[in-house]
Coordinates of C-alpha atoms and ligand atoms in Angstrom, one line a residue:
X1 CA 46.8 8.6 3.2
X2 CA 47.3 11.8 5.4
X3 CA 44.4 12.2 7.7
X4 CA 42.4 15.5 7.7
X5 CA 42.8 15.3 11.5
X6 CA 46.4 14.1 11.5
X7 CA 48.2 17.2 12.9
X8 CA 48.8 15.9 16.4
X9 CA 49.7 12.3 15.3
X10 CA 53.1 11.0 14.5
X11 CA 52.3 7.4 13.8
X12 CA 50.0 6.2 11.0
X13 CA 46.7 4.5 11.7
X14 CA 46.8 0.7 11.7
X15 CA 45.0 -0.8 8.7
X16 CA 42.9 -2.9 11.1
X17 CA 41.8 0.3 12.8
X18 CA 41.0 2.0 9.5
X19 CA 38.8 -0.9 8.5
X20 CA 37.3 -1.1 12.0
X21 CA 36.3 2.6 12.2
X22 CA 35.2 3.2 8.6
X23 CA 31.5 3.8 8.1
X24 CA 31.8 4.8 4.4
X25 CA 30.2 1.6 3.2
X26 CA 26.9 2.6 4.7
X27 CA 27.0 6.3 5.4
X28 CA 27.6 7.2 1.7
X29 CA 23.9 7.2 1.3
X30 CA 24.0 10.6 3.2
X31 CA 26.1 12.2 0.4
X32 CA 23.3 14.5 -1.1
X33 CA 22.3 15.8 2.3
X34 CA 25.9 16.2 3.4
X35 CA 26.6 18.3 0.3
X36 CA 23.4 20.4 0.7
X37 CA 24.3 21.0 4.3
X38 CA 27.8 22.0 3.4
X39 CA 26.6 24.4 0.7
X40 CA 24.2 26.1 3.2
X41 CA 27.0 26.3 5.8
X42 CA 29.2 27.8 3.2
X43 CA 26.7 30.4 2.1
X44 CA 26.2 31.3 5.8
X45 CA 29.9 31.8 6.3
X46 CA 29.9 34.1 3.3
X47 CA 26.9 36.0 4.5
X48 CA 28.6 36.5 7.9
X49 CA 31.8 37.6 6.1
X50 CA 33.6 34.7 7.8
X51 CA 34.8 33.7 4.3
X52 CA 34.9 35.8 1.1
X53 CA 32.4 35.5 -1.7
X54 CA 35.0 34.3 -4.0
X55 CA 35.9 31.4 -1.6
X56 CA 32.3 30.6 -1.1
X57 CA 31.8 30.5 -4.9
X58 CA 34.7 28.1 -5.3
X59 CA 33.5 25.9 -2.5
X60 CA 29.9 25.7 -3.8
X61 CA 31.1 24.9 -7.3
X62 CA 33.4 22.2 -6.0
X63 CA 30.7 20.6 -3.9
X64 CA 28.4 20.6 -7.0
X65 CA 31.1 18.8 -9.0
X66 CA 31.4 16.2 -6.3
X67 CA 27.7 15.6 -6.3
X68 CA 27.8 14.9 -10.0
X69 CA 30.8 12.7 -9.6
X70 CA 29.1 10.6 -7.0
X71 CA 25.9 10.4 -9.0
X72 CA 27.7 9.2 -12.1
X73 CA 29.7 6.6 -10.2
X74 CA 33.0 8.4 -10.7
X75 CA 33.8 8.9 -7.1
X76 CA 36.5 6.9 -5.4
X77 CA 35.9 5.3 -2.0
X78 CA 38.8 4.8 0.4
X79 CA 38.2 3.3 3.8
X80 CA 41.2 5.3 5.1
X81 CA 38.9 8.3 4.8
X82 CA 36.5 6.9 7.3
X83 CA 33.1 8.4 6.4
X84 CA 31.2 10.3 3.8
X85 CA 32.1 13.7 5.4
X86 CA 35.8 13.1 5.1
X87 CA 35.5 11.7 1.6
X88 CA 33.7 14.8 0.4
X89 CA 36.1 17.2 2.1
X90 CA 39.1 15.4 0.8
X91 CA 37.8 15.4 -2.7
X92 CA 37.0 19.1 -2.4
X93 CA 40.7 19.8 -1.5
X94 CA 41.7 17.9 -4.7
X95 CA 39.3 20.1 -6.7
X96 CA 39.7 23.5 -5.0
X97 CA 43.1 23.3 -3.3
X98 CA 43.6 25.3 -0.1
X99 CA 40.2 27.0 -0.3
X100 CA 38.6 23.7 0.6
X101 CA 40.2 23.9 4.0
X102 CA 37.9 26.8 4.9
X103 CA 34.7 24.9 4.6
X104 CA 34.9 23.3 8.0
X105 CA 35.3 26.7 9.8
X106 CA 32.8 26.9 12.7
X107 CA 31.7 23.3 12.1
X108 CA 32.6 19.9 13.5
X109 CA 31.7 16.5 12.1
X110 CA 29.7 16.1 15.3
X111 CA 27.1 18.7 14.3
X112 CA 27.5 17.8 10.6
X113 CA 26.6 14.2 11.0
X114 CA 23.5 14.8 13.0
X115 CA 22.5 17.5 10.5
X116 CA 22.9 14.9 7.7
X117 CA 20.9 12.3 9.5
X118 CA 18.1 14.7 10.3
X119 CA 17.9 15.9 6.7
X120 CA 17.9 12.4 5.4
X121 CA 15.4 11.2 7.9
X122 CA 13.0 14.1 7.0
X123 CA 13.0 12.9 3.4
X124 CA 12.6 9.3 4.3
X125 CA 9.8 10.0 6.8
X126 CA 7.9 11.8 4.0
X127 CA 8.4 8.8 1.7
X128 CA 7.1 6.5 4.5
X129 CA 4.1 8.8 5.0
X130 CA 3.4 8.6 1.3
X131 CA 3.5 4.8 1.3
X132 CA 1.2 4.7 4.4
X133 CA -1.2 7.0 2.6
X134 CA -1.2 4.7 -0.4
X135 CA -1.8 1.7 1.8
X136 CA -4.6 3.4 3.7
X137 CA -6.1 4.2 0.3
X138 CA -5.9 0.6 -0.8
X139 CA -7.7 -0.5 2.4
X140 CA -10.5 2.0 1.8
X141 CA -10.9 0.9 -1.8
X142 CA -11.0 -2.8 -0.7
X143 CA -13.6 -1.9 1.9
X144 CA -15.8 0.0 -0.6
X145 CA -15.6 -2.8 -3.1
X146 CA -16.5 -5.5 -0.7
X147 CA -19.1 -3.7 1.4
X148 CA -21.5 -6.6 1.3
X149 CA -19.0 -9.3 2.1
X150 CA -19.3 -10.9 5.5
X151 CA -16.7 -12.8 7.5
X152 CA -16.7 -14.3 11.0
X153 CA -15.1 -11.9 13.5
X154 CA -12.9 -13.8 15.9
X155 CA -11.8 -13.5 19.5
X156 CA -9.3 -16.0 20.8
X157 CA -9.2 -17.2 17.2
X158 CA -12.6 -18.7 17.8
X159 CA -15.6 -17.6 15.7
X160 CA -17.3 -14.9 17.6
X161 CA -19.8 -12.7 15.7
X162 CA -20.2 -12.0 12.0
X163 CA -18.7 -8.7 10.7
X164 CA -18.4 -7.0 7.4
X165 CA -15.0 -7.7 5.9
X166 CA -14.8 -4.0 5.3
X167 CA -15.0 -3.5 9.1
X168 CA -12.0 -5.8 9.3
X169 CA -10.1 -3.9 6.6
X170 CA -11.0 -0.5 8.1
X171 CA -9.6 -1.7 11.5
X172 CA -6.2 -1.8 9.7
X173 CA -6.9 1.6 8.2
X174 CA -7.2 2.9 11.7
X175 CA -3.9 1.3 12.7
X176 CA -2.0 2.7 9.7
X177 CA -3.6 6.1 10.3
X178 CA -2.3 6.1 13.8
X179 CA 1.1 5.1 12.4
X180 CA 1.1 8.0 10.0
X181 CA 0.1 10.3 12.9
X182 CA 3.0 9.1 14.9
X183 CA 5.5 9.6 12.0
X184 CA 4.1 13.1 11.5
X185 CA 4.6 13.9 15.2
X186 CA 8.1 12.4 15.2
X187 CA 8.9 14.6 12.2
X188 CA 8.5 17.7 14.3
X189 CA 11.4 16.6 16.4
X190 CA 13.5 15.5 13.5
X191 CA 13.0 18.9 11.9
X192 CA 15.4 20.7 14.2
X193 CA 18.7 22.1 13.0
X194 CA 21.8 21.2 15.0
X195 CA 24.4 23.0 12.9
X196 CA 26.4 25.6 14.8
X197 CA 26.8 23.4 17.8
X198 CA 30.2 22.5 16.4
X199 CA 32.1 19.9 18.5
X200 CA 29.9 20.4 21.6
X201 CA 30.2 23.9 23.0
X202 CA 29.3 26.1 20.0
X203 CA 31.8 28.2 18.1
X204 CA 33.8 31.4 18.5
X205 CA 32.8 32.6 15.0
X206 CA 29.9 35.0 14.5
X207 CA 27.7 32.5 12.7
X208 CA 24.0 33.0 11.9
X209 CA 22.2 29.7 12.6
X210 CA 18.8 31.0 11.6
X211 CA 20.2 31.8 8.2
X212 CA 21.4 28.2 7.7
X213 CA 18.2 26.8 9.1
X214 CA 16.2 28.9 6.7
X215 CA 18.3 27.8 3.7
X216 CA 17.8 24.1 4.7
X217 CA 14.1 24.6 5.4
X218 CA 14.3 23.7 9.1
X219 CA 11.4 24.6 11.3
X220 CA 13.5 24.9 14.5
X221 CA 17.0 25.3 15.7
X222 CA 18.5 23.2 18.5
X223 CA 18.7 25.1 21.8
X224 CA 21.7 23.5 23.6
X225 CA 24.8 22.6 21.7
X226 CA 25.8 19.8 24.0
X227 CA 22.3 18.2 23.6
X228 CA 22.3 18.8 19.9
X229 CA 25.4 16.8 19.1
X230 CA 24.6 14.0 21.4
X231 CA 20.9 13.7 20.8
X232 CA 19.6 10.6 19.0
X233 CA 16.1 10.7 20.5
X234 CA 14.7 11.4 17.0
X235 CA 16.3 8.2 15.7
X236 CA 14.9 6.2 18.6
X237 CA 11.5 7.8 18.1
X238 CA 11.6 7.0 14.4
X239 CA 12.5 3.4 15.1
X240 CA 9.7 3.1 17.6
X241 CA 7.2 4.4 15.1
X242 CA 8.6 2.0 12.6
X243 CA 8.4 -0.9 15.1
X244 CA 4.7 -0.2 15.8
X245 CA 3.9 0.0 12.1
X246 CA 5.7 -3.3 11.6
X247 CA 3.5 -4.8 14.4
X248 CA 0.5 -3.8 12.3
X249 CA 1.9 -5.2 9.1
X250 CA 2.8 -8.3 10.9
X251 CA -0.7 -8.8 12.3
X252 CA -2.2 -8.3 8.9
X253 CA 0.4 -10.8 7.5
X254 CA -0.6 -13.3 10.1
X255 CA -4.3 -13.0 9.1
X256 CA -3.5 -13.4 5.4
X257 CA -1.4 -16.4 6.1
X258 CA -4.2 -18.0 8.1
X259 CA -6.9 -17.0 5.6
X260 CA -5.0 -18.4 2.7
X261 CA -4.6 -21.8 4.4
X262 CA -6.8 -24.7 3.3
X263 CA -8.2 -24.6 6.8
X264 CA -9.7 -21.1 6.4
X265 CA -9.7 -20.9 2.7
X266 CA -11.0 -17.3 2.8
X267 CA -8.6 -15.7 0.3
X268 CA -6.3 -16.5 -2.5
X269 CA -3.2 -14.4 -2.8
X270 CA -2.0 -13.6 -6.3
X271 CA 0.7 -15.8 -7.9
X272 CA 2.8 -12.6 -8.2
X273 CA 3.2 -12.5 -4.4
X274 CA 3.5 -16.1 -3.5
X275 CA 6.0 -18.9 -4.2
X276 CA 5.9 -22.6 -4.9
X277 CA 7.7 -25.4 -3.1
X278 CA 10.7 -27.1 -4.6
X279 CA 9.4 -30.5 -3.5
X280 CA 5.6 -30.2 -3.1
X281 CA 4.0 -29.3 -6.4
X282 CA 0.6 -28.4 -4.8
X283 CA 2.0 -25.6 -2.6
X284 CA 1.4 -21.9 -3.0
X285 CA 3.1 -20.2 -0.1
X286 CA 2.3 -16.7 1.3
X287 CA 6.0 -15.7 1.4
X288 CA 5.5 -11.9 1.1
X289 CA 3.3 -12.0 4.2
X290 CA 5.6 -14.4 6.0
X291 CA 8.7 -12.3 5.2
X292 CA 6.9 -9.2 6.4
X293 CA 6.0 -11.0 9.7
X294 CA 9.6 -12.1 9.9
X295 CA 11.2 -8.7 9.2
X296 CA 9.7 -7.4 12.5
X297 CA 12.7 -9.1 14.1
X298 CA 15.2 -6.8 12.5
X299 CA 13.1 -3.7 13.0
X300 CA 12.5 -4.3 16.7
X301 CA 16.1 -5.3 17.0
X302 CA 17.2 -1.9 15.6
X303 CA 15.1 -0.1 18.2
X304 CA 16.7 -2.1 21.0
X305 CA 20.1 -1.6 19.4
X306 CA 19.9 2.2 19.4
X307 CA 18.3 2.4 22.9
X308 CA 21.1 0.2 24.2
X309 CA 23.7 2.2 22.2
X310 CA 22.6 5.5 23.9
X311 CA 21.8 4.4 27.4
X312 CA 25.3 4.8 28.9
X313 CA 26.7 7.6 26.9
X314 CA 28.1 10.6 28.8
X315 CA 27.6 14.0 27.1
X316 CA 28.4 15.0 24.5
X317 CA 29.4 13.2 21.2
X318 CA 30.9 9.7 21.5
X319 CA 32.0 7.6 18.6
X320 CA 29.6 4.9 19.7
X321 CA 27.0 7.0 18.0
X322 CA 28.3 6.0 14.6
X323 CA 26.5 2.8 15.3
X324 CA 23.1 4.5 15.0
X325 CA 23.2 4.4 11.2
X326 CA 23.0 0.7 10.2
X327 CA 20.0 0.0 12.3
X328 CA 18.3 3.2 11.1
X329 CA 19.0 2.6 7.4
X330 CA 18.1 -1.0 7.6
X331 CA 14.8 -0.1 9.3
X332 CA 14.0 2.5 6.6
X333 CA 14.7 0.0 3.8
X334 CA 12.7 -2.7 5.5
X335 CA 9.7 -0.7 6.3
X336 CA 9.5 0.9 2.9
X337 CA 9.8 -2.5 1.2
X338 CA 7.0 -4.1 3.4
X339 CA 4.7 -1.1 2.8
X340 CA 5.3 -1.2 -0.9
X341 CA 4.6 -4.9 -1.2
X342 CA 1.4 -4.6 0.8
X343 CA 0.2 -1.6 -1.4
X344 CA 0.5 -4.0 -4.4
X345 CA -0.4 -7.4 -3.0
X346 CA -3.7 -6.4 -1.2
X347 CA -5.6 -5.2 -4.3
X348 CA -4.8 -8.4 -6.1
X349 CA -6.0 -10.7 -3.4
X350 CA -9.1 -12.7 -4.2
X351 CA -11.8 -13.1 -1.6
X352 CA -13.6 -16.4 -1.3
X353 CA -16.9 -14.8 -0.4
X354 CA -18.9 -18.1 -0.3
X355 CA -16.5 -19.6 2.2
X356 CA -16.6 -16.5 4.3
X357 CA -20.4 -16.5 4.3
X358 CA -20.8 -20.1 5.2
X359 CA -18.2 -19.7 8.0
X360 CA -20.6 -17.2 9.4
X361 CA -23.5 -19.7 9.4
X362 CA -21.9 -22.3 11.6
X363 CA -20.3 -22.1 15.0
X364 CA -23.1 -20.5 16.9
X365 CA -22.1 -16.9 16.0
X366 CA -25.7 -15.9 16.7
X367 CA -25.7 -16.9 20.4
X368 CA -25.2 -13.3 21.5
X369 CA -28.1 -12.1 19.3
X370 CA -30.3 -14.7 20.8
X371 CA -29.4 -13.4 24.3
X372 CA -30.0 -9.8 23.2
X373 CA -33.4 -10.9 21.8
X374 CA -34.3 -12.3 25.2
X375 CA -33.2 -9.1 26.9
X376 CA -35.5 -7.2 24.6
X377 CA -38.3 -9.4 25.8
X378 CA -37.6 -8.4 29.4
X379 CA -35.1 -11.0 30.6
X380 CA -32.0 -9.6 32.5
X381 CA -28.8 -10.1 30.4
X382 CA -27.0 -12.5 32.6
X383 CA -30.1 -14.8 32.7
X384 CA -30.5 -14.4 28.9
X385 CA -26.9 -15.3 28.5
X386 CA -27.4 -18.5 30.5
X387 CA -30.5 -19.5 28.5
X388 CA -28.7 -18.9 25.2
X389 CA -25.8 -21.0 26.5
X390 CA -28.2 -23.8 27.3
X391 CA -29.6 -23.6 23.8
X392 CA -26.1 -23.8 22.3
X393 CA -25.3 -26.8 24.5
X394 CA -28.5 -28.5 23.3
X395 CA -27.9 -27.6 19.6
X396 CA -24.3 -29.0 19.8
X397 CA -25.9 -32.2 21.1
X398 CA -28.2 -32.3 18.1
X399 CA -25.4 -31.5 15.7
X400 CA -27.4 -28.5 14.6
X401 CA -27.1 -24.7 14.6
X402 CA -29.5 -22.5 16.7
X403 CA -31.3 -21.3 13.6
X404 CA -31.9 -24.9 12.5
X405 CA -33.9 -25.7 15.6
X406 CA -37.7 -25.1 15.5
X407 CA -39.3 -22.3 17.4
X408 CA -41.2 -24.9 19.4
X409 CA -38.0 -26.5 20.5
X410 CA -36.5 -23.1 21.4
X411 CA -39.7 -22.2 23.4
X412 CA -38.8 -25.0 25.8
X413 CA -35.8 -22.9 27.0
X414 CA -37.8 -19.7 27.3
X415 CA -41.5 -19.1 26.6
X416 CA -40.7 -15.5 25.4
X417 CA -39.2 -17.0 22.2
X418 CA -41.4 -16.5 19.2
X419 CA -41.3 -16.5 15.3
X420 CA -39.9 -13.0 15.4
X421 CA -36.5 -14.5 16.6
X422 CA -35.6 -16.2 13.4
X423 CA -34.8 -13.3 11.1
X424 CA -32.6 -11.9 13.9
X425 CA -30.3 -14.9 13.7
X426 CA -29.3 -14.3 10.1
X427 CA -25.7 -13.0 9.7
X428 CA -26.6 -9.8 7.7
X429 CA -29.3 -8.9 10.2
X430 CA -26.9 -9.5 13.1
X431 CA -24.4 -7.2 11.4
X432 CA -26.9 -4.4 10.7
X433 CA -28.3 -4.6 14.2
X434 CA -24.9 -3.5 15.5
X435 CA -25.4 0.1 14.5
X436 CA -23.8 1.9 17.3
X437 CA -21.0 4.2 16.4
X438 CA -17.9 2.1 15.5
X439 CA -20.1 -1.0 15.2
X440 CA -20.1 -3.3 12.2
X441 CA -23.5 -2.2 10.7
X442 CA -23.3 -1.5 7.0
X443 CA -24.2 2.2 7.3
X444 CA -21.6 2.7 10.0
X445 CA -18.9 1.2 7.9
X446 CA -20.0 3.2 4.9
X447 CA -19.7 6.3 7.1
X448 CA -16.3 5.2 8.2
X449 CA -15.2 4.7 4.6
X450 CA -16.6 8.1 3.5
X451 CA -14.8 9.8 6.4
X452 CA -11.5 8.0 5.6
X453 CA -11.8 9.0 1.9
X454 CA -12.3 12.6 2.9
X455 CA -9.3 12.5 5.2
X456 CA -7.1 10.9 2.5
X457 CA -8.3 13.5 0.0
X458 CA -7.5 16.3 2.4
X459 CA -4.0 14.9 3.0
X460 CA -3.5 14.9 -0.8
X461 CA -4.4 18.5 -1.2
X462 CA -2.4 19.6 1.9
X463 CA 0.8 18.0 0.5
Ligands
LIG1 N1 31.2 8.9 11.2 C1 31.0 9.6 12.4 C2 29.6 9.2 13.0 O1 28.9 8.7 12.2 C3 31.0 11.1 12.2 C4 31.3 11.9 13.4 C5 32.7 11.7 13.8 N2 33.1 12.6 14.8 C6 34.2 12.4 15.5 N3 34.5 13.2 16.5 N4 35.0 11.4 15.2 O2 29.3 9.4 14.1

């Protein structure tokens, strides 16, 4: 096949080279954005009288036909045509003849490809924000529904202090809210129009970049043509946002995996999101959570891939940059799939409230509260901590919990201890005593839930 760039070549491209350099297998997903970008470019050329209205009309019609062909599966792919840009331009020539050759005036594939990625990534970022919104909503609903359920809070994976499970869920709400914030911030730098940078130095034609940007709904226009065609910071930023979000999904996965084990027995995941074992009939495996945890590998890998890809590139465009797409696309698919699974799996999870409650009642989770009690009776905290520690040590020896010891026994460790201590050692009291802002007390968590609901509602109306 004759190449669109074949003028200065006398030999044909080796088949191996064609296969090696083709990106059509994966960049065809940019087709709709490529066509929308070309139509806008074409209208700008017409507006600036660089091409005639009749040519512009022919080109736009041709591009629309191609879009329909692709969407109905009637479009032929040929690796010899390298990428989606060449495929569309080649087909346009078949449809509109010589007029097609005018479309690429004042444009290069270098600014075209980054236009396409930016437009595509704007849409995908919106989709991810939507999924994150849904997931945050799920966490808020779970928190509301289970506001009286308690669970041990852990540090070092050792039982530490009782908390509301809603506090735990709302911690993830905070993480995913920061993720959404990061994606929104990254969006500002995705939303910059590079078209008009041409190959690297701009163009000799009297183009109107603001006109094209306006048609394509871009907030900003790139300021330096050399930077514009060689910038992939926005891809790196996106991958970094995705990586952090995957860290959060993975931590949540790890907890669900632990919680659904016999050892914890805090939750039961729905049959719909678990699998059985081909050999052990009793097994119900938390595969969705494990796969999400496992998929971090490819997402972090993608970030490292594109960072490495870019680090040694001289200005401006280099073909290396074609390698930005697979990691980016894979990350988008992976993150969306994980978010979607979580939006559906979490509401169906069953909480084993009894088990969570009884886990709060053993393991000396009230030792801090005992120390705090002593402080309130005038003992300095470090000393109080020591006394409480001694009591724990004694209780362990007795095979008992602190609240199972009599007040008389406890008095032997400190004579300030009295009957008023006992209610303070009950999990729900301990929880509600922690009423500082951000603490686990019921009314604080209720406040956090209300605040989150308002934010989610606002986000809906602003969309
Ligand atoms: N497929 C190429 C890419 O993704 C498009 C740009 C090609 N530009 C070039 N000068 N060969 O980067």
